[in-house]
mmCIF file of N, CA, C and O in Angstrom:
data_model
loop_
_atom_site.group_PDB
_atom_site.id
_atom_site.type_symbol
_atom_site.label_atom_id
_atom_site.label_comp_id
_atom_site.label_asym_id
_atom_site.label_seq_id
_atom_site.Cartn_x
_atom_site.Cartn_y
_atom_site.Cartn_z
ATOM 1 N N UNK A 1 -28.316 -29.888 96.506
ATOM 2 C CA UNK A 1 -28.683 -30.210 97.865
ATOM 3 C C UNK A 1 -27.402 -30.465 98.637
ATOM 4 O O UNK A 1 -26.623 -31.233 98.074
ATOM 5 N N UNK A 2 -27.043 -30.002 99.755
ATOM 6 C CA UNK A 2 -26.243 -29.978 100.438
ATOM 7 C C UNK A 2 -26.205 -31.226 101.445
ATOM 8 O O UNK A 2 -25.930 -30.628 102.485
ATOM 9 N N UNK A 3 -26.297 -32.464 101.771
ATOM 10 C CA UNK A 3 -26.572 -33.529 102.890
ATOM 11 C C UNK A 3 -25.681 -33.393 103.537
ATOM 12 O O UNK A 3 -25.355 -34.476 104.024
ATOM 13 N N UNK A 4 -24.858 -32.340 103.931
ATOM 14 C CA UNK A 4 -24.482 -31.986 105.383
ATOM 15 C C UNK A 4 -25.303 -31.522 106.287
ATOM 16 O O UNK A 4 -25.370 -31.862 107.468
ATOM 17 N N UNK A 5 -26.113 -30.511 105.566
ATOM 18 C CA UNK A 5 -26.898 -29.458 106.185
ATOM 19 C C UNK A 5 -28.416 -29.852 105.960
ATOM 20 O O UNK A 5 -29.211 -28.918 106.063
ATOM 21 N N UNK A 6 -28.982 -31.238 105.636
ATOM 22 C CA UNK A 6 -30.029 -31.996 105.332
ATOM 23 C C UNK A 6 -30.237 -32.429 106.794
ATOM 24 O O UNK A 6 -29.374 -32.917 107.523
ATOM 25 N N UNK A 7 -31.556 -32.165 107.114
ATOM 26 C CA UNK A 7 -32.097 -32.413 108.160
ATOM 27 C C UNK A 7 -33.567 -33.573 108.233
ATOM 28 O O UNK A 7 -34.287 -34.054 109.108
ATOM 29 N N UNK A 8 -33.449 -33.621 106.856
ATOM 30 C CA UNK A 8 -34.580 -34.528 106.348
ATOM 31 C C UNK A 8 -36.246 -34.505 107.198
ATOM 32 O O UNK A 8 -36.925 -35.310 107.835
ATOM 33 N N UNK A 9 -36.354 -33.180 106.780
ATOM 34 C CA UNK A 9 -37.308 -32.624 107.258
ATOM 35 C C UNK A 9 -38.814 -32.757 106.208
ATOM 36 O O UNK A 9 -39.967 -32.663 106.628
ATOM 37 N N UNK A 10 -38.673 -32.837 105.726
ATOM 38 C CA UNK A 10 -39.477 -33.290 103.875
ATOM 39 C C UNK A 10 -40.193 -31.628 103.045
ATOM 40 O O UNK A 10 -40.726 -31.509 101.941
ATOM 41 N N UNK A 11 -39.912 -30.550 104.121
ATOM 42 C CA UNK A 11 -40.815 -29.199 103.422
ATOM 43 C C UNK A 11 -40.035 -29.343 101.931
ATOM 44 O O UNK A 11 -40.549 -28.947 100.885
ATOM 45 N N UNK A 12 -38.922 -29.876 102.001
ATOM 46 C CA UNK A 12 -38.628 -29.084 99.997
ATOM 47 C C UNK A 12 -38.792 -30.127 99.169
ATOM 48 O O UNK A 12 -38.410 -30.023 98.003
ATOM 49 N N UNK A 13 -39.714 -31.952 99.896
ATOM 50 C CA UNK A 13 -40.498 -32.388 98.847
ATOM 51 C C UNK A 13 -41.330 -31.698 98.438
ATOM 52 O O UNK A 13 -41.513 -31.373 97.264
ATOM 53 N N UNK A 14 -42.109 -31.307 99.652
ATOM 54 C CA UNK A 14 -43.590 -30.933 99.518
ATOM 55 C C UNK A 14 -43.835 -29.424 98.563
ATOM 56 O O UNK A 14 -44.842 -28.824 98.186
ATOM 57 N N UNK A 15 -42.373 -29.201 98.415
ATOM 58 C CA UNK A 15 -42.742 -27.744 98.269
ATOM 59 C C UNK A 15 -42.284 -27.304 96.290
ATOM 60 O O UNK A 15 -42.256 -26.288 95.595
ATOM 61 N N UNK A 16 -42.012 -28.757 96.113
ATOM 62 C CA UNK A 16 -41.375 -28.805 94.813
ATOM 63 C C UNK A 16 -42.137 -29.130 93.414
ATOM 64 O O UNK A 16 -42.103 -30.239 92.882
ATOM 65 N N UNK A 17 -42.739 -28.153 92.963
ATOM 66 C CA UNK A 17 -43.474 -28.574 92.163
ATOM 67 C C UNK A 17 -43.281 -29.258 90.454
ATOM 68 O O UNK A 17 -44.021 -29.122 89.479
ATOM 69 N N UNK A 18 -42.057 -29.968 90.596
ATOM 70 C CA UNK A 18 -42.008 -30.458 89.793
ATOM 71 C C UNK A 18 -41.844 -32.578 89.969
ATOM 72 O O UNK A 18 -41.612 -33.489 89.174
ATOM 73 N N UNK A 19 -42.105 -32.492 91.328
ATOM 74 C CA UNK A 19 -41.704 -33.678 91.573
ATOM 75 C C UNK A 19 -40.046 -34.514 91.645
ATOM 76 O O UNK A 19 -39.640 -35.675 91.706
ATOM 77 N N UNK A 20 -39.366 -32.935 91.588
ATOM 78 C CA UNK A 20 -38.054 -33.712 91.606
ATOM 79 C C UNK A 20 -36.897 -34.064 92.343
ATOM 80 O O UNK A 20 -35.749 -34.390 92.043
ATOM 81 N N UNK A 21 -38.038 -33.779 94.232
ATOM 82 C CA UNK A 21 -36.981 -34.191 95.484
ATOM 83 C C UNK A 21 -37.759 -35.556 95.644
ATOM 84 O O UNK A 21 -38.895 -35.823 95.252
ATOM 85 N N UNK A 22 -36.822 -36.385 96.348
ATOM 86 C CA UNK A 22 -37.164 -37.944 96.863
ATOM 87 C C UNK A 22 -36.372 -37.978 98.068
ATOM 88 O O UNK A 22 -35.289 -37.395 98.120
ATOM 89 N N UNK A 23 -36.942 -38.756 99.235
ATOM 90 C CA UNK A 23 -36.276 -39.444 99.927
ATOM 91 C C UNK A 23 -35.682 -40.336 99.675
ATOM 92 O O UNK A 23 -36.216 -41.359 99.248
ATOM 93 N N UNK A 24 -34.174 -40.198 99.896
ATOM 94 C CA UNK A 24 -33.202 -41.552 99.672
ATOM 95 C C UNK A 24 -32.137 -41.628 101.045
ATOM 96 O O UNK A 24 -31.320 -40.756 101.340
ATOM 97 N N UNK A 25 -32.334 -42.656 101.640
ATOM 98 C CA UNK A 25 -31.991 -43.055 103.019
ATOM 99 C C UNK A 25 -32.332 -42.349 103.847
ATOM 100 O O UNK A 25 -33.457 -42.438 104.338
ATOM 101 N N UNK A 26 -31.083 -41.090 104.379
ATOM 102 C CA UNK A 26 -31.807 -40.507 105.489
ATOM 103 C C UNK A 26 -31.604 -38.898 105.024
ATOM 104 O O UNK A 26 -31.641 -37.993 105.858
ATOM 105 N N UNK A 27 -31.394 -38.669 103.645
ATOM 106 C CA UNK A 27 -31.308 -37.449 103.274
ATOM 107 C C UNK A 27 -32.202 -37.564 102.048
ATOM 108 O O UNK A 27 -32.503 -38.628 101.508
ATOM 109 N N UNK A 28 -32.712 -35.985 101.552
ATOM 110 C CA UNK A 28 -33.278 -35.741 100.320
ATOM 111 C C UNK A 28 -32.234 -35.812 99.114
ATOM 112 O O UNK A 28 -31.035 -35.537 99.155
ATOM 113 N N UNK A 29 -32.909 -36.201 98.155
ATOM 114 C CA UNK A 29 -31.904 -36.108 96.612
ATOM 115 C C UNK A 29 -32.492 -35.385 95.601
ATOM 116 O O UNK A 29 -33.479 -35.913 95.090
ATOM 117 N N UNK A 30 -32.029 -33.961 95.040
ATOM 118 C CA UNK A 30 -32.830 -33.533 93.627
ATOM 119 C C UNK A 30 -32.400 -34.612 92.540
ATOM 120 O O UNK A 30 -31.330 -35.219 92.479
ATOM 121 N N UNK A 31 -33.635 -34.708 91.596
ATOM 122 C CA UNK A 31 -33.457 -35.600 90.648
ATOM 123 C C UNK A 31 -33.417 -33.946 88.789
ATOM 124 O O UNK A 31 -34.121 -33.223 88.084
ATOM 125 N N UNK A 32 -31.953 -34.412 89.092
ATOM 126 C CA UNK A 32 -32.199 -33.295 87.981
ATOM 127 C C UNK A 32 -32.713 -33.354 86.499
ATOM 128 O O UNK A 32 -32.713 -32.441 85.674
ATOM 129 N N UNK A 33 -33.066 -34.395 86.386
ATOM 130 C CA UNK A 33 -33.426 -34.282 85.009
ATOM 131 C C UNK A 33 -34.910 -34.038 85.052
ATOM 132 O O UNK A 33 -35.463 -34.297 83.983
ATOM 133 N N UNK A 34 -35.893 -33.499 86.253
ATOM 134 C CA UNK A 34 -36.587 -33.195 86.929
ATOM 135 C C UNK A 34 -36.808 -31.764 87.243
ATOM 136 O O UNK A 34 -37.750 -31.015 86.984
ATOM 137 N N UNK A 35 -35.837 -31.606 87.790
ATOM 138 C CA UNK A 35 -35.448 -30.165 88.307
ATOM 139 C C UNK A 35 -35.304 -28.872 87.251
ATOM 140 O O UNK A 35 -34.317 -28.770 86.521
ATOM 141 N N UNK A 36 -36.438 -27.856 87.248
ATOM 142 C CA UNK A 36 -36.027 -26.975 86.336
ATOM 143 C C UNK A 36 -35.741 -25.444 86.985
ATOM 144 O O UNK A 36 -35.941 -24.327 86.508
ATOM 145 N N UNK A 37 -35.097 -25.947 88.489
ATOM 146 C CA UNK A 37 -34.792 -24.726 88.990
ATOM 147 C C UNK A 37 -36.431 -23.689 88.895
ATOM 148 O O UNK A 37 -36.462 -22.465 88.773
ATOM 149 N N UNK A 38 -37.395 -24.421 88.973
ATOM 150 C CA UNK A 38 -38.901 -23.463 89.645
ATOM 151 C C UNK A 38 -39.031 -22.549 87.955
ATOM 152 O O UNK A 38 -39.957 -21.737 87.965
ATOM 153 N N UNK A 39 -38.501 -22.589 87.050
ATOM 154 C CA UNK A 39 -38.456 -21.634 86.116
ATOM 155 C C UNK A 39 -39.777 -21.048 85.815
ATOM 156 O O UNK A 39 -40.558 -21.857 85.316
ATOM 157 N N UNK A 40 -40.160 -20.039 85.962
ATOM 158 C CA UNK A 40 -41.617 -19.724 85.330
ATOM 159 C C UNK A 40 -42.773 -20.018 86.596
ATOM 160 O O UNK A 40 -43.974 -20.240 86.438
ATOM 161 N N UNK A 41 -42.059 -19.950 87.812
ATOM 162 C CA UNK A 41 -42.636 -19.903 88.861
ATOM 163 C C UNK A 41 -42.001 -18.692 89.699
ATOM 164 O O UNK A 41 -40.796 -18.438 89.705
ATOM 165 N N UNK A 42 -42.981 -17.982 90.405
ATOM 166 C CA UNK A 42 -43.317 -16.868 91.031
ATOM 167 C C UNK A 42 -42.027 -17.481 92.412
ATOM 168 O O UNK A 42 -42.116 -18.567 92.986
ATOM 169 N N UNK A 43 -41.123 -16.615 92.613
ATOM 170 C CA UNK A 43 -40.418 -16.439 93.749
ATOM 171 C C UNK A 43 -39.142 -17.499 93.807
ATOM 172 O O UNK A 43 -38.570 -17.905 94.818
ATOM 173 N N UNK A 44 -38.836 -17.865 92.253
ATOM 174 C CA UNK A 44 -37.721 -18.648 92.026
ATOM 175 C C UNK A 44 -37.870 -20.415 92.559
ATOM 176 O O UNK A 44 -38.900 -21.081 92.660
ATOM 177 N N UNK A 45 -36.597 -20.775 92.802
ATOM 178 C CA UNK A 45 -36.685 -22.107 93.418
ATOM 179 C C UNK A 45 -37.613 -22.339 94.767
ATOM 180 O O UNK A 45 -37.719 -21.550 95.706
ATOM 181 N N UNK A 46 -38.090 -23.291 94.660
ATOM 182 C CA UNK A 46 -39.149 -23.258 96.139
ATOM 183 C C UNK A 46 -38.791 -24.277 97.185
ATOM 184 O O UNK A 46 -39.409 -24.672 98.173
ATOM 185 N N UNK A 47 -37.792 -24.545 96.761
ATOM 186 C CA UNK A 47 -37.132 -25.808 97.689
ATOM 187 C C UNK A 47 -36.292 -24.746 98.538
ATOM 188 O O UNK A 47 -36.328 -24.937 99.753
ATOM 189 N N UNK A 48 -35.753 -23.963 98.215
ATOM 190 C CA UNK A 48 -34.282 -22.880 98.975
ATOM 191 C C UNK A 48 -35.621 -22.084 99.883
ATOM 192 O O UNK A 48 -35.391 -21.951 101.085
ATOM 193 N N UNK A 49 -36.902 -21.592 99.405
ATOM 194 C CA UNK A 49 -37.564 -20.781 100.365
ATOM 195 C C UNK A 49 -37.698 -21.251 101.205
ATOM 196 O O UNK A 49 -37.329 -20.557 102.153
ATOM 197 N N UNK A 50 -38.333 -22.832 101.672
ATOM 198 C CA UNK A 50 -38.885 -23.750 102.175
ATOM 199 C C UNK A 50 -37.395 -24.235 103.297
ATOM 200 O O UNK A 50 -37.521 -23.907 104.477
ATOM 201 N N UNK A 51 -36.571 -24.701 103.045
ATOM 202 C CA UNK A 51 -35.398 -25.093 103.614
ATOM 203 C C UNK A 51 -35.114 -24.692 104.851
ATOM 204 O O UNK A 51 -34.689 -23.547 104.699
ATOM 205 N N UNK A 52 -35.085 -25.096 106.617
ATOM 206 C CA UNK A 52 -34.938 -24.766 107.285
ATOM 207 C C UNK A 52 -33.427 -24.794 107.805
ATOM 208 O O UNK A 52 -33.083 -24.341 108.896
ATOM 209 N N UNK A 53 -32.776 -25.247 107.095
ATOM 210 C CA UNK A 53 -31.514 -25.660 107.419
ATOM 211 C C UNK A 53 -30.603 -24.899 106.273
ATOM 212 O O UNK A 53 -29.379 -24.992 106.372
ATOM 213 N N UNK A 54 -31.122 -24.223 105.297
ATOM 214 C CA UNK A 54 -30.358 -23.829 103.922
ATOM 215 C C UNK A 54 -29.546 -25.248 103.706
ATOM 216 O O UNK A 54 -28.329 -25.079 103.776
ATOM 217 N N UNK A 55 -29.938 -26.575 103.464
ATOM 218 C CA UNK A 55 -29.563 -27.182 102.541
ATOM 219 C C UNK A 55 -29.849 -27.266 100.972
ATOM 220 O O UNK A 55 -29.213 -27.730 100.026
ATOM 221 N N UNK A 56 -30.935 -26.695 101.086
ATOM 222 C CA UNK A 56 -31.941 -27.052 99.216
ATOM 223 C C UNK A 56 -31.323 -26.182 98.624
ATOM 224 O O UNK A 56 -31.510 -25.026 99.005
ATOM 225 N N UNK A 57 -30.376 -26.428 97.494
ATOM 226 C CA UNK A 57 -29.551 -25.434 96.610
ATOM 227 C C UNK A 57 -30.542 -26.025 95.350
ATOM 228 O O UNK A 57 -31.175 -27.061 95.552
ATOM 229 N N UNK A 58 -30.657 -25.235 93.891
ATOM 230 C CA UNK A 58 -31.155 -25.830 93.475
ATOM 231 C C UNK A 58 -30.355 -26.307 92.542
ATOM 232 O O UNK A 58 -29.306 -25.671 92.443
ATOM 233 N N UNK A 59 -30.509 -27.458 91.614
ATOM 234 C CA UNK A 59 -30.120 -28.340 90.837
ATOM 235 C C UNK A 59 -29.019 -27.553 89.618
ATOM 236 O O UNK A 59 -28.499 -28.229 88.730
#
């Protein structure tokens, strides 16, 4: 995750199906031991599709 380019918009909580973005202050945080980079999901990471700002890199 990039928190330059974090706009703290929440689509790449919502969009993360592993549960492993959180709000922490005024930016998002991947929690990587969480994060399996979308593996075995259709269209890769879903946090980078979702991202209006291209901050969501994935973990």
């Amino acid at each position: 995750m990039d928190n330059e380019l974090c706009t703290a918009c929440g689509s790449c909580e919502d969009a993360c199906p592993n549960g492993a973005i959180s709000h922490k202050g005024k930016v998002y945080k991947v929690d990587p031991k969480k994060c399996t980079d979308c593996e075995g999901v259709d269209g890769g990471p879903q946090c980078e599709d979702v991202c209006p700002g291209g901050a969501a890199m994935a973990a």
